[in-house]
Amino acid sequence: MKNDTLISVIIPVYQVEQYLEQCLESVIHQTYQELEIILVDDGSYDKSGQICDQYAAKDSRILVIHKNNGGLVSARKAGLKVAKGELVAYVDSDDWIEADMYMNMYSAMIENDADIVVAAHYEHTFERDKTIYNYVNAGNYSGEKLVADIFSKMLYEPSIGKWGLSPACWDKLFKKKMVYDYQMAVDERIWDGEDHAFVYSALLDAQCVCVLDKAFYHHRIRENSVAVGYDQRCFERFSYLFNDLKKKFSQSPYWEPLLSKQFPYQMRWFLLKHIYTELGIPYYEERHVAGAYIFPFQCIEKGSKVILYGAGSVGKVFYRQLITCKYCDVIAWVAKDYRTCENKELVKSPEILKELVYDKIVIAALEQEMAESIRRDINSLGISEDRIVWEKPRLELLKAPVREKD
């Protein structure tokens, strides 16, 4: 690979007129100048498309694609299809980068003969700014070291309760051959976790990955882009991502640290964290509880006063989630067998339902037959149906798909 190797920088653009110039200025003024800058205007109806054309008129390295809105995955595919560079990088159009980003990452790729270079990044929110480092030491990873130190924790690192290696595509430099097929195969119905759907597959296919401990990329998290509240289709959307990753991982020779019960349940915790993020509440890891039942947040308004009925395996998981995330106020935890249950110091008799002021009673039971029995007990206390909530606890997306050894 020569020192004049072309890097194709793909920038999807949609409704970002107030941020776009800062983004483009940071890219065109890179100290590494052998760039092809591909702007994909994904059907913007503000001035973003015009700004793209204005910059293209001033810089011959810029190519603009105007297309109908199809989402981030569609826009990235459109850019990658026309990319001429041997190397590929991505930038989100409301972010910006340090002037020496590609010079440093390209140098690391050449020096280490790496397929992918991964860096730290800066995160800017409406509350604070911070530097996000990967939970992998800076260095060069190949062979057994790649499997042991990256594949074993890239989706989930138990000590920090999150991924060990950033799933983002924009804090990385790729050889184009590493990402092309994986990017093109991403399900376009995935709109949260788009990066994960091809980045992790590319990492599994790499012979050498270089990790840097320096940050170059500035990722802006806008207030109106932060997930808030429950969307009734979130489980459907996550199923697309889950199925996409499951299929790709099961075909990899390195499937075991990702899918096997003999290792931490990387896929399970990875999806659990994403579901909690979608719900707009802090992530709570059920590391010590068998079963990862999701409290029925979609049935309860945030800040409600709830009574939890049931202290079995589901009830214990629900209780720990709620006291940790503080999504709603648990004013009482009750159970019919309160005298003999494991948490008897916390669980009270259902008789106290007559004395308390609350919004909803949530039945924590796995099977419908048990839930209906509890519902009848609650009804016998004169409590109306509209104050009782039960949904079959969700486990489907969270079970780690296990592939047995051949």
mmCIF file of C-alpha atoms in Angstrom:
data_model
loop_
_atom_site.group_PDB
_atom_site.id
_atom_site.type_symbol
_atom_site.label_atom_id
_atom_site.label_comp_id
_atom_site.label_asym_id
_atom_site.label_seq_id
_atom_site.Cartn_x
_atom_site.Cartn_y
_atom_site.Cartn_z
ATOM 1 C CA MET A 1 0.000 0.000 0.000
ATOM 2 C CA LYS A 2 1.566 3.283 -1.143
ATOM 3 C CA ASN A 3 1.658 6.570 0.742
ATOM 4 C CA ASP A 4 -0.761 8.066 -1.797
ATOM 5 C CA THR A 5 -3.450 5.449 -1.114
ATOM 6 C CA LEU A 6 -6.921 6.893 -1.642
ATOM 7 C CA ILE A 7 -9.281 6.972 1.356
ATOM 8 C CA SER A 8 -12.984 7.157 0.489
ATOM 9 C CA VAL A 9 -14.780 9.087 3.223
ATOM 10 C CA ILE A 10 -18.519 8.365 3.145
ATOM 11 C CA ILE A 11 -20.761 10.983 4.760
ATOM 12 C CA PRO A 12 -24.538 10.368 4.808
ATOM 13 C CA VAL A 13 -26.371 13.705 4.976
ATOM 14 C CA TYR A 14 -29.904 14.316 6.214
ATOM 15 C CA GLN A 15 -31.406 17.485 7.715
ATOM 16 C CA VAL A 16 -28.165 18.789 9.246
ATOM 17 C CA GLU A 17 -27.782 22.262 7.728
ATOM 18 C CA GLN A 18 -26.654 23.802 11.031
ATOM 19 C CA TYR A 19 -23.864 21.233 11.551
ATOM 20 C CA LEU A 20 -22.821 20.277 8.043
ATOM 21 C CA GLU A 21 -20.270 22.998 7.341
ATOM 22 C CA GLN A 22 -18.313 22.245 10.517
ATOM 23 C CA CYS A 23 -18.278 18.582 9.512
ATOM 24 C CA LEU A 24 -17.129 19.225 5.936
ATOM 25 C CA GLU A 25 -14.471 21.772 6.927
ATOM 26 C CA SER A 26 -12.947 19.237 9.306
ATOM 27 C CA VAL A 27 -12.745 16.616 6.547
ATOM 28 C CA ILE A 28 -11.449 18.721 3.648
ATOM 29 C CA HIS A 29 -8.681 20.170 5.827
ATOM 30 C CA GLN A 30 -7.196 16.827 6.829
ATOM 31 C CA THR A 31 -3.418 16.692 6.802
ATOM 32 C CA TYR A 32 -3.812 13.489 4.777
ATOM 33 C CA GLN A 33 -5.084 14.881 1.479
ATOM 34 C CA GLU A 34 -5.564 11.763 -0.660
ATOM 35 C CA LEU A 35 -9.281 11.700 0.010
ATOM 36 C CA GLU A 36 -12.407 10.997 -1.968
ATOM 37 C CA ILE A 37 -15.238 12.661 -0.050
ATOM 38 C CA ILE A 38 -18.630 11.137 -0.885
ATOM 39 C CA LEU A 39 -21.633 13.116 0.352
ATOM 40 C CA VAL A 40 -24.898 11.189 0.182
ATOM 41 C CA ASP A 41 -27.841 13.585 0.481
ATOM 42 C CA ASP A 42 -30.540 11.218 1.679
ATOM 43 C CA GLY A 43 -33.562 13.280 0.631
ATOM 44 C CA SER A 44 -32.937 16.324 2.851
ATOM 45 C CA TYR A 45 -35.558 19.051 2.588
ATOM 46 C CA ASP A 46 -33.569 21.727 4.417
ATOM 47 C CA LYS A 47 -30.462 23.389 2.903
ATOM 48 C CA SER A 48 -28.195 20.386 3.410
ATOM 49 C CA GLY A 49 -28.286 19.353 -0.260
ATOM 50 C CA GLN A 50 -27.394 22.879 -1.390
ATOM 51 C CA ILE A 51 -24.476 23.027 1.030
ATOM 52 C CA CYS A 52 -23.182 19.730 -0.368
ATOM 53 C CA ASP A 53 -23.296 21.087 -3.919
ATOM 54 C CA GLN A 54 -21.565 24.323 -2.886
ATOM 55 C CA TYR A 55 -18.656 22.414 -1.359
ATOM 56 C CA ALA A 56 -18.419 20.095 -4.380
ATOM 57 C CA ALA A 57 -18.068 23.141 -6.618
ATOM 58 C CA LYS A 58 -15.054 24.280 -4.581
ATOM 59 C CA ASP A 59 -13.282 20.929 -4.051
ATOM 60 C CA SER A 60 -12.807 18.390 -6.845
ATOM 61 C CA ARG A 61 -12.385 15.588 -4.292
ATOM 62 C CA ILE A 62 -16.053 15.865 -3.332
ATOM 63 C CA LEU A 63 -18.730 13.760 -5.016
ATOM 64 C CA VAL A 64 -22.397 14.414 -4.179
ATOM 65 C CA ILE A 65 -25.156 11.834 -4.501
ATOM 66 C CA HIS A 66 -28.742 13.090 -4.180
ATOM 67 C CA LYS A 67 -31.234 10.297 -3.481
ATOM 68 C CA ASN A 68 -34.678 9.732 -2.043
ATOM 69 C CA ASN A 69 -34.767 9.222 1.706
ATOM 70 C CA GLY A 70 -33.980 5.636 2.578
ATOM 71 C CA GLY A 71 -32.250 5.843 5.940
ATOM 72 C CA LEU A 72 -28.672 5.625 7.121
ATOM 73 C CA VAL A 73 -28.004 2.069 5.912
ATOM 74 C CA SER A 74 -29.277 2.914 2.436
ATOM 75 C CA ALA A 75 -27.153 6.075 2.299
ATOM 76 C CA ARG A 76 -23.979 4.286 3.349
ATOM 77 C CA LYS A 77 -24.566 1.594 0.746
ATOM 78 C CA ALA A 78 -25.029 4.224 -1.946
ATOM 79 C CA GLY A 79 -21.724 5.837 -0.994
ATOM 80 C CA LEU A 80 -19.827 2.560 -0.789
ATOM 81 C CA LYS A 81 -21.052 1.462 -4.225
ATOM 82 C CA VAL A 82 -19.256 4.356 -5.926
ATOM 83 C CA ALA A 83 -16.211 4.497 -3.613
ATOM 84 C CA LYS A 84 -12.921 4.195 -5.522
ATOM 85 C CA GLY A 85 -10.585 4.170 -2.513
ATOM 86 C CA GLU A 86 -8.680 1.143 -1.318
ATOM 87 C CA LEU A 87 -9.510 2.357 2.205
ATOM 88 C CA VAL A 88 -12.891 3.443 3.600
ATOM 89 C CA ALA A 89 -13.868 5.745 6.462
ATOM 90 C CA TYR A 90 -17.236 7.010 7.654
ATOM 91 C CA VAL A 91 -18.299 10.337 9.186
ATOM 92 C CA ASP A 92 -21.761 11.293 10.432
ATOM 93 C CA SER A 93 -22.735 14.688 9.062
ATOM 94 C CA ASP A 94 -23.458 16.290 12.448
ATOM 95 C CA ASP A 95 -20.016 15.278 13.790
ATOM 96 C CA TRP A 96 -16.487 16.537 13.098
ATOM 97 C CA ILE A 97 -12.939 15.189 13.175
ATOM 98 C CA GLU A 98 -9.459 16.284 14.213
ATOM 99 C CA ALA A 99 -7.220 17.469 11.365
ATOM 100 C CA ASP A 100 -4.701 14.640 11.830
ATOM 101 C CA MET A 101 -7.222 11.802 12.159
ATOM 102 C CA TYR A 102 -6.611 10.062 8.842
ATOM 103 C CA MET A 103 -2.872 10.709 8.816
ATOM 104 C CA ASN A 104 -2.520 8.973 12.173
ATOM 105 C CA MET A 105 -4.853 6.107 11.339
ATOM 106 C CA TYR A 106 -3.318 5.549 7.917
ATOM 107 C CA SER A 107 0.195 5.529 9.400
ATOM 108 C CA ALA A 108 -0.906 2.939 11.986
ATOM 109 C CA MET A 109 -2.412 0.791 9.250
ATOM 110 C CA ILE A 110 0.794 0.870 7.175
ATOM 111 C CA GLU A 111 3.148 0.314 10.110
ATOM 112 C CA ASN A 112 1.198 -2.678 11.428
ATOM 113 C CA ASP A 113 -0.141 -4.090 8.169
ATOM 114 C CA ALA A 114 -3.587 -3.853 9.754
ATOM 115 C CA ASP A 115 -6.936 -4.504 8.092
ATOM 116 C CA ILE A 116 -8.799 -2.217 10.503
ATOM 117 C CA VAL A 117 -7.591 0.624 12.740
ATOM 118 C CA VAL A 118 -9.711 1.507 15.772
ATOM 119 C CA ALA A 119 -9.360 4.739 17.793
ATOM 120 C CA ALA A 120 -10.964 6.317 20.838
ATOM 121 C CA HIS A 121 -13.450 9.168 20.335
ATOM 122 C CA TYR A 122 -14.890 12.245 21.997
ATOM 123 C CA GLU A 123 -18.548 12.265 22.995
ATOM 124 C CA HIS A 124 -20.410 15.577 23.187
ATOM 125 C CA THR A 125 -23.862 15.685 24.759
ATOM 126 C CA PHE A 126 -26.058 18.558 25.897
ATOM 127 C CA GLU A 127 -24.877 17.794 29.447
ATOM 128 C CA ARG A 128 -21.141 17.063 29.182
ATOM 129 C CA ASP A 129 -18.130 16.220 27.030
ATOM 130 C CA LYS A 130 -15.971 13.146 27.607
ATOM 131 C CA THR A 131 -13.451 10.869 25.938
ATOM 132 C CA ILE A 132 -14.567 7.293 25.254
ATOM 133 C CA TYR A 133 -11.801 4.707 25.198
ATOM 134 C CA ASN A 134 -12.075 1.104 24.085
ATOM 135 C CA TYR A 135 -11.728 -1.475 26.821
ATOM 136 C CA VAL A 136 -8.874 -3.022 24.878
ATOM 137 C CA ASN A 137 -5.278 -1.915 25.361
ATOM 138 C CA ALA A 138 -3.640 0.006 22.531
ATOM 139 C CA GLY A 139 -1.668 -2.335 20.310
ATOM 140 C CA ASN A 140 -1.636 -4.660 17.377
ATOM 141 C CA TYR A 141 -3.852 -7.767 17.477
ATOM 142 C CA SER A 142 -3.610 -10.825 15.261
ATOM 143 C CA GLY A 143 -3.868 -14.605 15.541
ATOM 144 C CA GLU A 144 -4.623 -15.986 19.002
ATOM 145 C CA LYS A 145 -4.242 -12.552 20.573
ATOM 146 C CA LEU A 146 -7.023 -11.203 18.355
ATOM 147 C CA VAL A 147 -9.355 -13.999 19.441
ATOM 148 C CA ALA A 148 -8.446 -13.867 23.141
ATOM 149 C CA ASP A 149 -8.305 -10.092 23.658
ATOM 150 C CA ILE A 150 -10.861 -8.718 21.196
ATOM 151 C CA PHE A 151 -13.349 -11.352 20.023
ATOM 152 C CA SER A 152 -13.884 -12.595 23.587
ATOM 153 C CA LYS A 153 -15.208 -9.228 24.791
ATOM 154 C CA MET A 154 -15.910 -6.965 21.837
ATOM 155 C CA LEU A 155 -19.704 -7.181 22.280
ATOM 156 C CA TYR A 156 -19.709 -7.357 26.058
ATOM 157 C CA GLU A 157 -17.072 -6.905 28.754
ATOM 158 C CA PRO A 158 -18.425 -8.059 32.170
ATOM 159 C CA SER A 159 -16.245 -5.749 34.265
ATOM 160 C CA ILE A 160 -17.745 -2.612 32.697
ATOM 161 C CA GLY A 161 -21.177 -3.922 31.634
ATOM 162 C CA LYS A 162 -20.825 -2.767 28.013
ATOM 163 C CA TRP A 163 -18.966 -3.608 24.823
ATOM 164 C CA GLY A 164 -15.215 -3.956 24.970
ATOM 165 C CA LEU A 165 -14.699 -2.458 21.520
ATOM 166 C CA SER A 166 -16.716 0.394 20.063
ATOM 167 C CA PRO A 167 -19.308 -0.824 17.536
ATOM 168 C CA ALA A 168 -19.236 2.505 15.658
ATOM 169 C CA CYS A 169 -17.918 2.669 12.101
ATOM 170 C CA TRP A 170 -16.839 6.326 12.272
ATOM 171 C CA ASP A 171 -13.950 5.868 14.733
ATOM 172 C CA LYS A 172 -12.293 3.339 12.415
ATOM 173 C CA LEU A 173 -10.347 3.088 9.166
ATOM 174 C CA PHE A 174 -11.053 -0.006 7.077
ATOM 175 C CA LYS A 175 -9.562 -1.702 4.085
ATOM 176 C CA LYS A 176 -12.478 -1.551 1.676
ATOM 177 C CA LYS A 177 -12.399 -5.301 1.085
ATOM 178 C CA MET A 178 -13.088 -5.811 4.807
ATOM 179 C CA VAL A 179 -16.425 -4.008 4.844
ATOM 180 C CA TYR A 180 -17.914 -4.019 1.356
ATOM 181 C CA ASP A 181 -19.810 -7.312 1.412
ATOM 182 C CA TYR A 182 -20.880 -6.927 5.049
ATOM 183 C CA GLN A 183 -22.162 -3.366 4.552
ATOM 184 C CA MET A 184 -24.077 -4.326 1.427
ATOM 185 C CA ALA A 185 -25.729 -7.241 3.242
ATOM 186 C CA VAL A 186 -27.078 -5.158 6.154
ATOM 187 C CA ASP A 187 -30.870 -5.318 6.512
ATOM 188 C CA GLU A 188 -32.154 -1.817 5.692
ATOM 189 C CA ARG A 189 -34.889 -2.196 8.300
ATOM 190 C CA ILE A 190 -32.189 -1.801 10.973
ATOM 191 C CA TRP A 191 -32.047 1.829 11.977
ATOM 192 C CA ASP A 192 -30.601 1.559 15.482
ATOM 193 C CA GLY A 193 -27.424 -0.485 15.588
ATOM 194 C CA GLU A 194 -26.668 -0.083 11.867
ATOM 195 C CA ASP A 195 -22.946 0.079 12.566
ATOM 196 C CA HIS A 196 -22.952 -3.092 14.667
ATOM 197 C CA ALA A 197 -24.516 -5.031 11.813
ATOM 198 C CA PHE A 198 -21.355 -4.812 9.700
ATOM 199 C CA VAL A 199 -18.531 -3.586 11.939
ATOM 200 C CA TYR A 200 -18.401 -6.658 14.173
ATOM 201 C CA SER A 201 -18.555 -8.975 11.162
ATOM 202 C CA ALA A 202 -15.651 -7.117 9.556
ATOM 203 C CA LEU A 203 -13.648 -7.419 12.775
ATOM 204 C CA LEU A 204 -14.221 -11.186 12.830
ATOM 205 C CA ASP A 205 -12.901 -11.377 9.264
ATOM 206 C CA ALA A 206 -9.767 -9.323 9.963
ATOM 207 C CA GLN A 207 -6.313 -10.827 10.147
ATOM 208 C CA CYS A 208 -4.935 -7.854 12.061
ATOM 209 C CA VAL A 209 -6.617 -5.073 14.064
ATOM 210 C CA CYS A 210 -4.709 -2.070 15.383
ATOM 211 C CA VAL A 211 -6.155 -0.260 18.430
ATOM 212 C CA LEU A 212 -5.107 3.315 19.234
ATOM 213 C CA ASP A 213 -5.635 5.048 22.583
ATOM 214 C CA LYS A 214 -5.888 8.516 21.033
ATOM 215 C CA ALA A 215 -9.209 10.171 20.168
ATOM 216 C CA PHE A 216 -9.725 11.971 16.851
ATOM 217 C CA TYR A 217 -13.465 11.801 16.218
ATOM 218 C CA HIS A 218 -16.020 14.154 17.812
ATOM 219 C CA HIS A 219 -19.407 12.464 18.124
ATOM 220 C CA ARG A 220 -22.290 14.821 18.795
ATOM 221 C CA ILE A 221 -25.348 13.435 20.597
ATOM 222 C CA ARG A 222 -28.141 15.895 20.038
ATOM 223 C CA GLU A 223 -30.910 16.238 22.604
ATOM 224 C CA ASN A 224 -33.618 15.529 20.070
ATOM 225 C CA SER A 225 -31.831 12.404 18.889
ATOM 226 C CA VAL A 226 -31.584 10.691 22.263
ATOM 227 C CA ALA A 227 -33.970 7.752 22.659
ATOM 228 C CA VAL A 228 -36.763 8.661 25.029
ATOM 229 C CA GLY A 229 -39.614 6.430 26.045
ATOM 230 C CA TYR A 230 -40.851 3.167 24.641
ATOM 231 C CA ASP A 231 -41.691 2.637 21.004
ATOM 232 C CA GLN A 232 -44.043 -0.278 20.442
ATOM 233 C CA ARG A 233 -41.880 -1.495 17.539
ATOM 234 C CA CYS A 234 -38.563 -1.513 19.433
ATOM 235 C CA PHE A 235 -38.565 -5.273 19.949
ATOM 236 C CA GLU A 236 -39.375 -5.807 16.286
ATOM 237 C CA ARG A 237 -36.519 -3.505 15.262
ATOM 238 C CA PHE A 238 -34.060 -5.195 17.568
ATOM 239 C CA SER A 239 -35.080 -8.579 16.171
ATOM 240 C CA TYR A 240 -33.726 -7.459 12.785
ATOM 241 C CA LEU A 241 -30.356 -6.584 14.321
ATOM 242 C CA PHE A 242 -30.320 -9.669 16.511
ATOM 243 C CA ASN A 243 -31.108 -12.046 13.642
ATOM 244 C CA ASP A 244 -28.585 -10.328 11.390
ATOM 245 C CA LEU A 245 -25.764 -10.681 13.915
ATOM 246 C CA LYS A 246 -26.771 -14.180 14.965
ATOM 247 C CA LYS A 247 -26.605 -15.408 11.371
ATOM 248 C CA LYS A 248 -23.224 -13.819 10.696
ATOM 249 C CA PHE A 249 -21.685 -14.928 13.985
ATOM 250 C CA SER A 250 -22.872 -18.521 13.606
ATOM 251 C CA GLN A 251 -21.041 -18.712 10.264
ATOM 252 C CA SER A 252 -17.768 -17.437 11.710
ATOM 253 C CA PRO A 253 -15.023 -19.828 12.874
ATOM 254 C CA TYR A 254 -14.860 -17.604 15.976
ATOM 255 C CA TRP A 255 -18.528 -18.096 16.929
ATOM 256 C CA GLU A 256 -17.774 -19.666 20.315
ATOM 257 C CA PRO A 257 -16.781 -16.597 22.413
ATOM 258 C CA LEU A 258 -19.848 -14.807 21.012
ATOM 259 C CA LEU A 259 -22.556 -17.459 21.254
ATOM 260 C CA SER A 260 -21.448 -20.298 23.526
ATOM 261 C CA LYS A 261 -22.654 -20.810 27.086
ATOM 262 C CA GLN A 262 -19.080 -21.584 28.044
ATOM 263 C CA PHE A 263 -18.300 -17.870 27.736
ATOM 264 C CA PRO A 264 -20.102 -14.750 28.976
ATOM 265 C CA TYR A 265 -23.397 -14.388 27.136
ATOM 266 C CA GLN A 266 -22.084 -11.642 24.850
ATOM 267 C CA MET A 267 -25.098 -11.602 22.527
ATOM 268 C CA ARG A 268 -27.579 -11.629 25.393
ATOM 269 C CA TRP A 269 -26.082 -8.682 27.257
ATOM 270 C CA PHE A 270 -25.434 -6.791 24.052
ATOM 271 C CA LEU A 271 -29.139 -6.899 23.133
ATOM 272 C CA LEU A 272 -30.287 -6.271 26.704
ATOM 273 C CA LYS A 273 -28.288 -3.058 26.863
ATOM 274 C CA HIS A 274 -29.767 -1.876 23.573
ATOM 275 C CA ILE A 275 -33.323 -2.555 24.667
ATOM 276 C CA TYR A 276 -32.832 -0.546 27.832
ATOM 277 C CA THR A 277 -31.331 2.304 25.819
ATOM 278 C CA GLU A 278 -34.374 2.259 23.552
ATOM 279 C CA LEU A 279 -36.624 2.427 26.586
ATOM 280 C CA GLY A 280 -34.795 5.583 27.650
ATOM 281 C CA ILE A 281 -33.714 4.233 31.042
ATOM 282 C CA PRO A 282 -30.300 3.425 32.515
ATOM 283 C CA TYR A 283 -28.964 0.018 31.583
ATOM 284 C CA TYR A 284 -29.286 -2.534 34.363
ATOM 285 C CA GLU A 285 -27.332 -5.744 34.001
ATOM 286 C CA GLU A 286 -28.905 -8.850 35.555
ATOM 287 C CA ARG A 287 -25.504 -10.482 35.895
ATOM 288 C CA HIS A 288 -26.391 -12.604 38.914
ATOM 289 C CA VAL A 289 -29.976 -13.515 38.020
ATOM 290 C CA ALA A 290 -30.969 -16.512 35.931
ATOM 291 C CA GLY A 291 -33.293 -15.112 33.297
ATOM 292 C CA ALA A 292 -33.400 -11.570 31.983
ATOM 293 C CA TYR A 293 -37.092 -10.759 32.022
ATOM 294 C CA ILE A 294 -37.933 -7.260 30.861
ATOM 295 C CA PHE A 295 -40.310 -5.285 33.063
ATOM 296 C CA PRO A 296 -43.369 -4.191 30.987
ATOM 297 C CA PHE A 297 -42.296 -0.556 30.735
ATOM 298 C CA GLN A 298 -44.576 -0.033 27.737
ATOM 299 C CA CYS A 299 -47.634 -0.459 30.010
ATOM 300 C CA ILE A 300 -46.458 1.920 32.728
ATOM 301 C CA GLU A 301 -45.922 5.653 32.484
ATOM 302 C CA LYS A 302 -42.592 6.915 33.698
ATOM 303 C CA GLY A 303 -42.808 8.169 37.291
ATOM 304 C CA SER A 304 -45.879 6.084 38.126
ATOM 305 C CA LYS A 305 -46.437 4.616 41.590
ATOM 306 C CA VAL A 306 -46.546 0.853 41.213
ATOM 307 C CA ILE A 307 -47.037 -2.186 43.393
ATOM 308 C CA LEU A 308 -45.179 -5.309 42.360
ATOM 309 C CA TYR A 309 -47.161 -8.509 42.994
ATOM 310 C CA GLY A 310 -45.058 -11.676 42.964
ATOM 311 C CA ALA A 311 -41.673 -12.518 44.481
ATOM 312 C CA GLY A 312 -40.550 -15.499 42.411
ATOM 313 C CA SER A 313 -37.878 -15.470 39.701
ATOM 314 C CA VAL A 314 -39.716 -12.869 37.609
ATOM 315 C CA GLY A 315 -40.589 -10.695 40.594
ATOM 316 C CA LYS A 316 -36.981 -10.615 41.793
ATOM 317 C CA VAL A 317 -35.736 -9.521 38.370
ATOM 318 C CA PHE A 318 -38.460 -6.859 38.039
ATOM 319 C CA TYR A 319 -37.728 -5.508 41.527
ATOM 320 C CA ARG A 320 -33.988 -5.205 40.928
ATOM 321 C CA GLN A 321 -34.544 -3.478 37.606
ATOM 322 C CA LEU A 322 -36.926 -0.931 39.061
ATOM 323 C CA ILE A 323 -34.963 0.035 42.151
ATOM 324 C CA THR A 324 -31.863 0.434 39.974
ATOM 325 C CA CYS A 325 -33.235 2.357 37.000
ATOM 326 C CA LYS A 326 -35.833 4.359 38.998
ATOM 327 C CA TYR A 327 -38.150 4.423 35.982
ATOM 328 C CA CYS A 328 -41.116 4.303 38.326
ATOM 329 C CA ASP A 329 -41.668 4.309 42.068
ATOM 330 C CA VAL A 330 -42.141 0.886 43.679
ATOM 331 C CA ILE A 331 -44.182 1.732 46.759
ATOM 332 C CA ALA A 332 -44.703 -1.912 47.753
ATOM 333 C CA TRP A 333 -43.686 -5.437 46.861
ATOM 334 C CA VAL A 334 -46.276 -8.056 47.807
ATOM 335 C CA ALA A 335 -46.780 -11.797 47.463
ATOM 336 C CA LYS A 336 -49.223 -14.388 48.737
ATOM 337 C CA ASP A 337 -46.356 -16.431 50.209
ATOM 338 C CA TYR A 338 -44.690 -13.374 51.723
ATOM 339 C CA ARG A 339 -43.883 -15.182 54.979
ATOM 340 C CA THR A 340 -41.726 -17.841 53.324
ATOM 341 C CA CYS A 341 -40.326 -16.119 50.246
ATOM 342 C CA GLU A 342 -36.602 -15.481 49.830
ATOM 343 C CA ASN A 343 -36.978 -11.717 50.211
ATOM 344 C CA LYS A 344 -39.357 -11.819 53.163
ATOM 345 C CA GLU A 345 -37.802 -8.737 54.742
ATOM 346 C CA LEU A 346 -38.986 -6.697 51.735
ATOM 347 C CA VAL A 347 -42.152 -8.497 50.621
ATOM 348 C CA LYS A 348 -45.455 -7.722 52.360
ATOM 349 C CA SER A 349 -48.910 -9.223 52.549
ATOM 350 C CA PRO A 350 -51.336 -8.394 49.678
ATOM 351 C CA GLU A 351 -53.699 -7.082 52.361
ATOM 352 C CA ILE A 352 -51.787 -3.782 52.345
ATOM 353 C CA LEU A 353 -53.220 -3.090 48.869
ATOM 354 C CA LYS A 354 -56.330 -1.784 50.621
ATOM 355 C CA GLU A 355 -54.313 0.922 52.393
ATOM 356 C CA LEU A 356 -51.972 2.234 49.686
ATOM 357 C CA VAL A 357 -52.301 4.913 47.031
ATOM 358 C CA TYR A 358 -50.839 3.788 43.694
ATOM 359 C CA ASP A 359 -51.323 3.883 39.923
ATOM 360 C CA LYS A 360 -50.862 0.272 38.843
ATOM 361 C CA ILE A 361 -50.329 -3.217 40.220
ATOM 362 C CA VAL A 362 -47.862 -5.179 38.088
ATOM 363 C CA ILE A 363 -48.195 -8.961 38.263
ATOM 364 C CA ALA A 364 -44.768 -10.607 38.143
ATOM 365 C CA ALA A 365 -45.577 -14.091 36.898
ATOM 366 C CA LEU A 366 -44.216 -16.102 34.024
ATOM 367 C CA GLU A 367 -47.270 -18.140 33.087
ATOM 368 C CA GLN A 368 -50.752 -16.859 32.271
ATOM 369 C CA GLU A 369 -52.473 -19.378 34.554
ATOM 370 C CA MET A 370 -50.575 -18.062 37.581
ATOM 371 C CA ALA A 371 -51.168 -14.476 36.514
ATOM 372 C CA GLU A 372 -54.923 -15.086 36.253
ATOM 373 C CA SER A 373 -54.970 -16.636 39.723
ATOM 374 C CA ILE A 374 -53.254 -13.549 41.134
ATOM 375 C CA ARG A 375 -55.622 -11.304 39.187
ATOM 376 C CA ARG A 376 -58.608 -13.015 40.811
ATOM 377 C CA ASP A 377 -57.044 -12.533 44.250
ATOM 378 C CA ILE A 378 -56.574 -8.838 43.516
ATOM 379 C CA ASN A 379 -60.145 -8.510 42.219
ATOM 380 C CA SER A 380 -61.419 -10.066 45.441
ATOM 381 C CA LEU A 381 -59.982 -7.052 47.277
ATOM 382 C CA GLY A 382 -62.257 -4.768 45.281
ATOM 383 C CA ILE A 383 -59.564 -3.499 42.922
ATOM 384 C CA SER A 384 -60.645 -2.715 39.353
ATOM 385 C CA GLU A 385 -59.209 -4.395 36.257
ATOM 386 C CA ASP A 386 -57.823 -1.178 34.751
ATOM 387 C CA ARG A 387 -55.296 -0.911 37.577
ATOM 388 C CA ILE A 388 -53.840 -4.391 37.009
ATOM 389 C CA VAL A 389 -51.034 -5.054 34.510
ATOM 390 C CA TRP A 390 -49.688 -8.377 33.308
ATOM 391 C CA GLU A 391 -47.764 -9.216 30.158
ATOM 392 C CA LYS A 392 -45.935 -12.457 29.553
ATOM 393 C CA PRO A 393 -42.308 -11.627 30.423
ATOM 394 C CA ARG A 394 -40.097 -11.227 27.375
ATOM 395 C CA LEU A 395 -37.098 -13.494 27.007
ATOM 396 C CA GLU A 396 -37.108 -14.245 23.297
ATOM 397 C CA LEU A 397 -34.571 -11.659 22.155
ATOM 398 C CA LEU A 398 -32.285 -12.176 25.106
ATOM 399 C CA LYS A 399 -31.552 -15.864 24.967
ATOM 400 C CA ALA A 400 -28.046 -16.443 23.677
ATOM 401 C CA PRO A 401 -28.244 -18.642 20.594
ATOM 402 C CA VAL A 402 -26.090 -21.659 21.397
ATOM 403 C CA ARG A 403 -24.318 -23.676 18.774
ATOM 404 C CA GLU A 404 -22.953 -27.008 19.903
ATOM 405 C CA LYS A 405 -19.422 -28.015 19.062
ATOM 406 C CA ASP A 406 -19.013 -30.196 15.979
#
